[in-house]
Amino acid sequence: MIKRLSLALLAAIVLLAGALAVNTLRQGSRQVAVSPLPPLAVDKGRVAESLSIALRAKTQSGLLDPAGQAAAFDALHAHMKARYPLVHAALEREVVSGHSLLYTWRGSDAQAAPVALMAHQDVVPVAPGTESLWKHSPFAGVVQDGFVWGRGALDNKGNLITQLEALEMLLQSGFKPQRTVYFVFGHDEEVGGQQGAVKIVELLKQRNVRLAWSMDEGLALTEGVLAGVTQPVALIGLAEKGIVSLKLTAETAPGHSSTPPGPGASAIGMLSAALTRLDQNPFPGGVQGAAAEMFAAIAPELPFAQRLALSNLWLLRPLVERALQKGAATNAMMRTTTALTIVNAGNKENVLPGRAEAVVNFRILPGETTQSVQARVKAVVADERIRIEPVGAGSEPSRLSSAQSAPFKLIERTVREVFPDSIVAPGLMLAASDARHFDGVSEQSFRFMPIRFNTEDLKRVHGTDERIAVDQLVDMVRFYHRLLQSAAGPSTEGKTP
Ligand SMILES: [Zn+2]
């Protein structure tokens, strides 16, 4: 009897292993086959210098000093005009809200839906006290050791400058667009984009412009970010998360610390219990939406064990999700995240404060809303004595663009042509960008920059020693050159016009 049972068990295990292996092996690579482009000749020194000059303009957004700020944007605009004469001769240029720029490259075919490339002109300030940690002064635009150093090199003037370089080169070669291309260069992305991208979208709507697609900063070619993947992974963002901050307030009568109320009755006690409940009850989530699409595209490129796990979610989902939950980034791709960011209460050691408050910051997964987050927080806190209200400017998660759409495939093909060693996958952007404002005017909006990022580079964004390799800039020019050629040219199928 026991023998028969164990034989049956063995047979079941063999069958299961067989099914898992078949599922795994059936998932062939999803990477599109394209012939790599012969590298376009790009003047390295010129591109480095173009960015270096752009970095010297201290275009910080959200400053209290409008005059200083205006002068910085004027300097950047003057540089762009001087550096790109063909762009300024061939394109219509409009200034929106003082410093944002909208360029129109008019195509010959009025029937072809226009597209937009985006980049932002503004940069974040250098954190006070960290200036001296920089190897080169953040606004000096130093070119050294094969890098252009300075605030904005990665975020986002590298993007801005290489788009313009590519465009200038195309004009130089006599290229004429069939499809209209807009270039949208906002000046306040880092503080929400309300005066820049939002106003430009309003303008386009007034003119009844409907974009086929738009592409903004966001995800990039990541290197060494995903365990087990040796090739660079070009993640093209299909969506970005929303944001809401909720303030939790607990109020009681203040009192003397010699006669405290019972457990959970003081303002701090009530608030701490509420915060603990939020911390211990993360939002439900899992491999779904953009994250599911990402893993489906990457799985076939992984070593066998990981490939087996991701190809058999029907059986191994709980295991896979538990593993992904351990990484902060992969966890954030799977759920709305809860971050306890501010706590305030009390100012004297022998006084029970009458009020305790905290702010909790949530990054919202597409599919949920600021409203649904607030409703769940109320349910988890489950304490009528705690007041819950939104603070600051939140934003809803963006729409999910399609990885099956023609524009996605165009970007995907261009990546494979210019970066033949890379694999391409859809992705979810965890931070916010101006791209979300384009949901209303664009059929598809993508978030991708043709920059190779490793984990060390990521720390430099908004951090110390921001820099970009000159070789990267050259590749970015090649990418935008090819993308514009394919998107605006006589054939939208990616063939050379
Ligand atoms: Zn940015």
XYZ file of C-alpha atoms and ligand atoms in Angstrom:
498
model
C 0.000 0.000 0.000
C 2.720 2.422 1.057
C 4.718 1.469 -2.004
C 1.740 2.132 -4.275
C 1.158 5.512 -2.624
C 4.739 6.601 -2.984
C 4.722 5.468 -6.622
C 1.630 7.606 -7.222
C 3.300 10.513 -5.471
C 6.428 10.067 -7.537
C 4.346 9.981 -10.727
C 2.587 13.205 -9.667
C 5.889 14.925 -8.977
C 7.307 13.847 -12.336
C 4.165 15.085 -14.104
C 4.271 18.408 -12.270
C 7.973 18.897 -12.978
C 7.258 18.074 -16.601
C 4.457 20.657 -16.768
C 6.650 23.311 -15.134
C 9.525 22.595 -17.524
C 7.254 22.613 -20.597
C 5.721 25.946 -19.512
C 9.171 27.355 -18.951
C 10.628 26.209 -22.240
C 7.539 27.254 -24.192
C 8.240 30.882 -23.248
C 10.684 31.778 -26.001
C 12.386 35.182 -26.115
C 9.984 38.007 -26.886
C 12.740 40.297 -28.138
C 12.133 41.646 -31.642
C 14.798 40.744 -34.171
C 16.195 43.808 -35.933
C 19.476 44.396 -37.685
C 21.636 46.733 -35.619
C 22.158 50.144 -37.201
C 25.653 51.110 -38.244
C 26.541 53.721 -35.586
C 25.791 57.254 -36.715
C 28.846 59.533 -36.662
C 28.281 62.023 -33.835
C 30.636 64.872 -32.878
C 31.441 63.822 -29.307
C 33.192 67.034 -28.304
C 30.363 69.180 -29.551
C 27.648 67.237 -27.695
C 29.640 67.341 -24.458
C 30.149 71.084 -24.829
C 26.455 71.660 -25.661
C 25.436 69.977 -22.408
C 28.207 71.602 -20.412
C 26.978 75.097 -21.372
C 23.366 74.102 -20.634
C 24.364 72.935 -17.127
C 25.845 76.335 -16.297
C 22.366 77.880 -16.424
C 21.092 77.396 -12.867
C 17.483 76.713 -13.853
C 16.115 75.702 -10.470
C 12.334 75.551 -10.333
C 10.288 76.745 -7.384
C 12.737 79.410 -6.282
C 11.597 82.416 -4.324
C 13.784 84.631 -6.460
C 11.880 85.137 -9.742
C 14.428 87.555 -11.189
C 17.377 85.231 -10.680
C 15.372 82.338 -12.005
C 14.300 84.236 -15.138
C 17.888 85.121 -15.955
C 18.909 81.451 -15.740
C 16.137 80.340 -18.100
C 16.963 83.212 -20.471
C 20.585 82.051 -20.525
C 19.538 78.502 -21.359
C 17.212 79.747 -24.126
C 19.964 81.925 -25.603
C 22.286 78.908 -25.625
C 19.671 76.780 -27.401
C 19.116 79.466 -30.052
C 22.814 79.948 -30.699
C 23.646 76.252 -30.681
C 20.783 75.028 -32.888
C 20.281 77.554 -35.714
C 18.632 75.047 -38.081
C 16.152 74.004 -35.388
C 15.262 77.640 -34.823
C 14.910 78.284 -38.551
C 12.774 75.238 -39.346
C 10.544 74.886 -36.256
C 7.917 77.190 -34.773
C 8.898 78.185 -31.232
C 6.421 79.302 -28.580
C 7.128 80.416 -25.032
C 4.490 79.339 -22.504
C 4.209 80.736 -18.948
C 7.398 82.727 -19.339
C 9.932 79.891 -19.590
C 8.384 76.704 -20.938
C 8.981 75.974 -24.609
C 6.813 74.350 -27.256
C 8.462 73.685 -30.614
C 6.431 72.527 -33.618
C 8.154 70.656 -36.431
C 5.431 70.777 -39.033
C 5.037 67.598 -41.120
C 3.893 67.516 -44.732
C 1.066 65.042 -44.065
C -1.732 66.802 -42.208
C -3.542 63.460 -41.823
C -0.759 61.804 -39.829
C -1.404 62.140 -36.073
C 1.401 64.174 -34.489
C 3.725 62.938 -31.748
C 5.643 64.676 -28.939
C 9.071 64.299 -27.404
C 9.503 65.824 -23.960
C 12.296 66.865 -21.604
C 12.371 69.399 -18.782
C 14.624 72.420 -18.417
C 14.456 72.815 -14.659
C 16.645 71.092 -12.097
C 16.381 70.440 -8.372
C 18.572 72.479 -6.016
C 21.694 71.018 -4.455
C 20.817 69.929 -0.901
C 22.177 72.561 1.513
C 25.417 71.420 3.121
C 26.321 68.958 0.341
C 27.896 71.462 -2.106
C 31.397 70.724 -0.844
C 30.923 66.974 -1.399
C 30.743 67.482 -5.175
C 33.872 66.541 -7.088
C 33.175 69.426 -9.474
C 31.015 72.449 -8.721
C 27.410 71.481 -9.621
C 26.809 74.474 -11.917
C 30.234 74.712 -13.573
C 29.533 72.249 -16.401
C 32.942 70.586 -16.099
C 33.854 67.991 -18.752
C 36.441 65.601 -17.328
C 37.371 61.895 -17.320
C 34.836 61.183 -20.077
C 31.901 62.685 -18.152
C 29.935 65.921 -18.164
C 29.464 66.833 -14.488
C 26.705 68.890 -12.941
C 23.181 69.203 -11.625
C 20.794 68.270 -14.443
C 23.222 66.092 -16.442
C 20.955 63.048 -15.945
C 17.776 64.823 -14.893
C 17.025 66.126 -17.466
C 19.232 68.371 -19.593
C 21.027 65.373 -21.106
C 17.708 64.413 -22.644
C 16.917 67.964 -23.738
C 20.289 68.550 -25.402
C 20.539 65.192 -27.188
C 17.038 65.616 -28.658
C 18.091 68.998 -30.058
C 21.439 67.650 -31.317
C 19.665 64.824 -33.169
C 17.147 67.237 -34.636
C 19.849 69.653 -35.791
C 21.673 66.750 -37.481
C 18.518 65.583 -39.247
C 17.858 69.117 -40.523
C 21.478 69.375 -41.623
C 21.016 66.233 -43.730
C 17.945 67.746 -45.404
C 15.413 65.495 -43.667
C 11.810 66.662 -44.002
C 9.167 65.293 -41.612
C 5.953 63.846 -42.910
C 4.411 63.630 -39.449
C 4.338 66.681 -37.193
C 6.558 66.404 -34.124
C 6.211 68.604 -31.039
C 9.053 69.160 -28.603
C 7.804 70.013 -25.127
C 10.369 71.475 -22.728
C 8.688 72.367 -19.437
C 10.292 74.632 -16.846
C 8.603 73.423 -13.635
C 8.510 69.621 -13.800
C 10.272 69.265 -10.465
C 7.518 71.237 -8.740
C 4.534 69.617 -10.461
C 4.445 71.007 -14.017
C 1.347 73.166 -13.440
C 2.700 76.206 -15.331
C 4.607 74.272 -17.987
C 3.348 70.881 -19.188
C -0.203 71.489 -17.930
C -0.477 74.817 -19.804
C 1.018 73.301 -22.965
C -1.535 70.487 -22.855
C -4.303 73.126 -22.539
C -2.897 74.927 -25.566
C -2.793 71.731 -27.640
C -6.361 70.894 -26.636
C -7.563 74.375 -27.658
C -6.019 73.731 -31.051
C -7.709 70.326 -31.289
C -4.364 68.558 -31.441
C -4.592 64.843 -30.715
C -1.212 63.128 -30.331
C -0.624 59.527 -31.437
C 1.943 59.223 -28.663
C 4.294 61.159 -26.431
C 7.524 60.162 -24.753
C 9.017 61.776 -21.663
C 11.792 61.065 -19.159
C 11.320 58.154 -16.811
C 12.658 54.658 -17.038
C 15.904 53.891 -18.846
C 18.353 51.169 -19.836
C 19.042 49.620 -16.456
C 22.218 47.667 -15.829
C 22.655 45.302 -12.901
C 19.364 46.423 -11.373
C 17.573 43.093 -11.890
C 19.262 40.069 -10.341
C 20.163 37.363 -12.835
C 19.964 39.583 -15.926
C 23.348 40.349 -17.448
C 22.181 42.398 -20.438
C 20.977 45.993 -20.058
C 17.187 46.047 -19.740
C 15.452 48.914 -21.513
C 12.312 49.524 -19.481
C 9.710 51.572 -21.331
C 7.297 52.999 -18.770
C 3.626 52.389 -19.563
C 2.371 54.264 -16.519
C 3.403 56.184 -13.443
C 2.136 55.909 -9.903
C -0.028 58.545 -8.248
C 0.698 60.297 -4.959
C -1.306 61.297 -1.937
C -0.192 62.377 1.535
C -2.648 61.944 4.383
C -2.439 63.738 7.700
C -3.617 61.798 10.734
C -4.531 63.863 13.793
C -5.410 62.653 17.289
C -6.784 65.145 19.840
C -7.539 64.784 23.542
C -7.564 67.095 26.522
C -3.954 67.923 27.484
C -2.916 66.809 30.967
C -0.176 66.301 33.507
C 2.096 63.313 32.965
C 1.724 62.266 36.639
C -1.846 61.084 35.969
C -1.901 59.669 32.433
C -5.070 58.140 30.932
C -5.271 54.401 30.222
C -3.680 52.579 27.274
C -4.514 54.015 23.836
C -6.245 57.069 25.322
C -3.504 59.700 25.059
C -3.072 61.586 21.775
C 0.318 59.955 21.158
C -0.968 56.512 22.160
C -3.925 56.755 19.765
C -1.802 57.999 16.913
C 0.933 55.401 17.396
C -1.602 52.591 17.376
C -3.081 53.958 14.131
C 0.366 54.268 12.507
C 1.293 50.744 13.590
C -1.872 49.376 11.968
C -1.043 51.162 8.715
C 2.563 49.973 8.819
C 1.587 46.358 9.525
C -1.154 46.200 6.887
C 0.351 46.989 3.502
C -1.996 47.484 0.563
C -2.854 44.275 -1.252
C -0.907 43.768 -4.456
C 0.869 41.312 -6.653
C 2.305 40.685 -10.080
C -0.297 42.503 -12.189
C -0.649 45.348 -14.719
C 2.625 46.894 -15.869
C 4.666 44.703 -13.489
C 3.149 41.529 -14.963
C 3.952 42.757 -18.477
C 7.504 43.536 -17.412
C 8.140 40.094 -15.914
C 6.535 38.358 -18.903
C 8.968 40.128 -21.245
C 12.027 39.579 -19.052
C 11.312 35.983 -17.893
C 12.555 34.236 -21.059
C 15.932 35.999 -20.697
C 16.487 34.849 -17.089
C 18.511 31.893 -15.774
C 16.456 28.676 -15.663
C 15.370 28.751 -11.997
C 13.988 32.317 -12.138
C 12.535 31.672 -15.560
C 10.775 28.597 -14.207
C 9.281 30.579 -11.332
C 8.060 33.480 -13.476
C 6.736 31.184 -16.223
C 4.613 29.245 -13.743
C 2.790 31.906 -11.770
C -0.329 29.686 -11.901
C 1.391 27.508 -9.298
C 4.230 29.536 -7.818
C 2.618 33.000 -7.568
C 2.666 33.208 -3.733
C 6.338 32.200 -3.651
C 7.334 34.632 -6.402
C 5.408 37.505 -4.863
C 6.916 36.876 -1.452
C 10.395 37.009 -2.998
C 9.650 40.199 -4.965
C 8.160 41.832 -1.894
C 11.588 41.707 -0.223
C 13.093 44.186 -2.718
C 11.977 47.795 -2.134
C 11.719 48.534 -5.882
C 9.987 45.296 -6.870
C 7.633 45.662 -3.902
C 6.748 49.191 -5.051
C 5.914 47.845 -8.534
C 3.344 45.485 -7.054
C 1.320 47.637 -4.692
C 0.389 51.076 -3.412
C 3.139 51.815 -0.898
C 2.759 53.284 2.593
C 5.560 55.535 3.889
C 5.395 57.094 7.380
C 7.193 60.389 6.788
C 6.328 62.932 9.530
C 5.359 62.642 13.207
C 4.750 65.641 15.477
C 3.626 65.714 19.103
C 4.615 67.031 22.473
C 7.139 69.652 23.594
C 7.638 69.096 27.320
C 8.606 65.900 29.113
C 5.936 66.171 31.843
C 2.990 67.359 29.726
C 0.609 65.076 27.818
C 0.054 66.902 24.527
C -3.531 67.561 23.470
C -2.651 66.851 19.881
C -0.493 64.414 17.911
C -0.217 64.397 14.143
C 1.538 62.412 11.444
C 1.827 62.468 7.670
C 1.814 59.275 5.658
C 2.833 59.361 1.992
C 1.254 56.869 -0.415
C 2.396 56.068 -3.964
C -0.671 54.822 -5.755
C -0.754 51.927 -8.194
C -2.675 52.521 -11.453
C -6.176 51.178 -10.895
C -6.527 52.755 -7.464
C -7.270 56.442 -6.748
C -6.498 59.039 -4.078
C -10.103 58.477 -2.897
C -9.807 54.693 -2.647
C -6.525 55.052 -0.752
C -8.135 57.408 1.753
C -11.081 55.027 2.184
C -8.782 52.065 2.885
C -6.676 54.072 5.333
C -9.836 54.974 7.237
C -10.841 51.302 7.365
C -7.400 50.113 8.525
C -7.038 52.853 11.157
C -10.584 51.989 12.297
C -10.607 54.678 14.960
C -13.210 57.449 14.709
C -11.120 59.619 17.036
C -8.393 59.991 14.386
C -9.026 62.706 11.796
C -7.712 61.789 8.336
C -7.270 64.445 5.624
C -5.155 64.912 2.496
C -2.303 67.457 2.604
C -0.287 68.982 -0.235
C -0.796 68.448 -3.927
C -1.502 64.820 -4.747
C -1.959 63.300 -8.158
C -3.913 60.379 -9.521
C -1.970 57.485 -11.062
C -1.631 57.758 -14.812
C -3.433 55.661 -17.365
C -1.732 52.440 -18.490
C -0.466 52.759 -22.065
C -0.288 49.702 -24.284
C 2.795 47.582 -24.911
C 0.950 46.034 -27.848
C 0.452 49.390 -29.603
C 2.332 50.464 -32.743
C 4.078 53.390 -30.971
C 5.434 51.073 -28.265
C 6.713 48.732 -30.952
C 8.357 51.650 -32.746
C 10.229 52.690 -29.593
C 11.074 49.042 -28.844
C 12.500 48.514 -32.334
C 14.530 51.726 -32.118
C 16.051 50.609 -28.800
C 17.042 47.254 -30.318
C 18.540 48.984 -33.382
C 20.662 51.417 -31.388
C 21.376 49.210 -28.334
C 21.605 45.712 -29.854
C 22.836 44.168 -26.581
C 19.731 45.233 -24.682
C 16.461 43.518 -23.947
C 13.280 45.593 -23.997
C 10.397 45.310 -21.560
C 7.435 47.439 -20.509
C 7.668 48.892 -17.009
C 6.025 50.982 -14.302
C 7.558 54.301 -13.278
C 7.588 54.708 -9.502
C 8.272 58.469 -9.474
C 6.244 61.204 -11.191
C 6.916 63.028 -14.461
C 5.248 65.577 -16.735
C 4.120 62.641 -18.902
C 1.012 62.135 -16.757
C -0.340 65.522 -17.844
C -0.387 64.234 -21.434
C -2.894 61.428 -20.750
C -5.690 63.721 -21.916
C -4.144 64.760 -25.220
C -2.143 61.673 -26.220
C -3.361 58.204 -27.251
C -0.314 56.594 -25.626
C 2.250 58.121 -23.297
C 5.577 56.461 -22.603
C 8.365 57.160 -20.141
C 11.797 56.237 -21.392
C 15.246 57.824 -21.664
C 17.954 56.163 -23.773
C 20.505 56.351 -20.930
C 22.291 53.379 -19.379
C 21.734 53.520 -15.620
C 23.297 51.323 -12.981
C 22.409 51.466 -9.286
C 25.273 53.885 -8.650
C 23.984 56.332 -11.293
C 20.515 56.252 -9.732
C 21.929 57.734 -6.515
C 23.283 60.705 -8.467
C 19.815 61.760 -9.672
C 18.788 64.578 -7.272
C 21.967 63.584 -5.362
C 25.656 64.459 -5.274
C 28.084 64.267 -8.237
C 25.394 64.042 -10.901
C 27.141 63.314 -14.185
C 26.693 61.624 -17.544
C 29.263 59.818 -19.693
C 30.020 61.515 -23.007
C 29.648 58.103 -24.712
C 26.135 57.915 -23.307
C 25.295 61.283 -24.804
C 26.502 60.044 -28.179
C 24.238 56.977 -27.931
C 21.321 59.195 -26.915
C 21.802 61.370 -30.011
C 21.849 58.188 -32.120
C 18.661 56.970 -30.480
C 16.728 60.228 -30.956
C 18.052 60.589 -34.500
C 16.724 57.144 -35.388
C 13.468 57.596 -33.468
C 12.697 60.913 -35.174
C 13.618 59.481 -38.541
C 11.318 56.490 -38.039
C 8.476 58.393 -36.386
C 8.420 61.443 -38.645
C 9.704 59.906 -41.861
C 7.759 58.676 -44.869
C 7.518 55.228 -43.337
C 6.348 54.769 -39.762
C 7.434 51.164 -39.937
C 10.982 52.010 -38.965
C 12.509 51.648 -42.399
C 15.087 54.155 -43.505
C 13.323 56.847 -45.516
Zn 13.243 64.767 -14.236
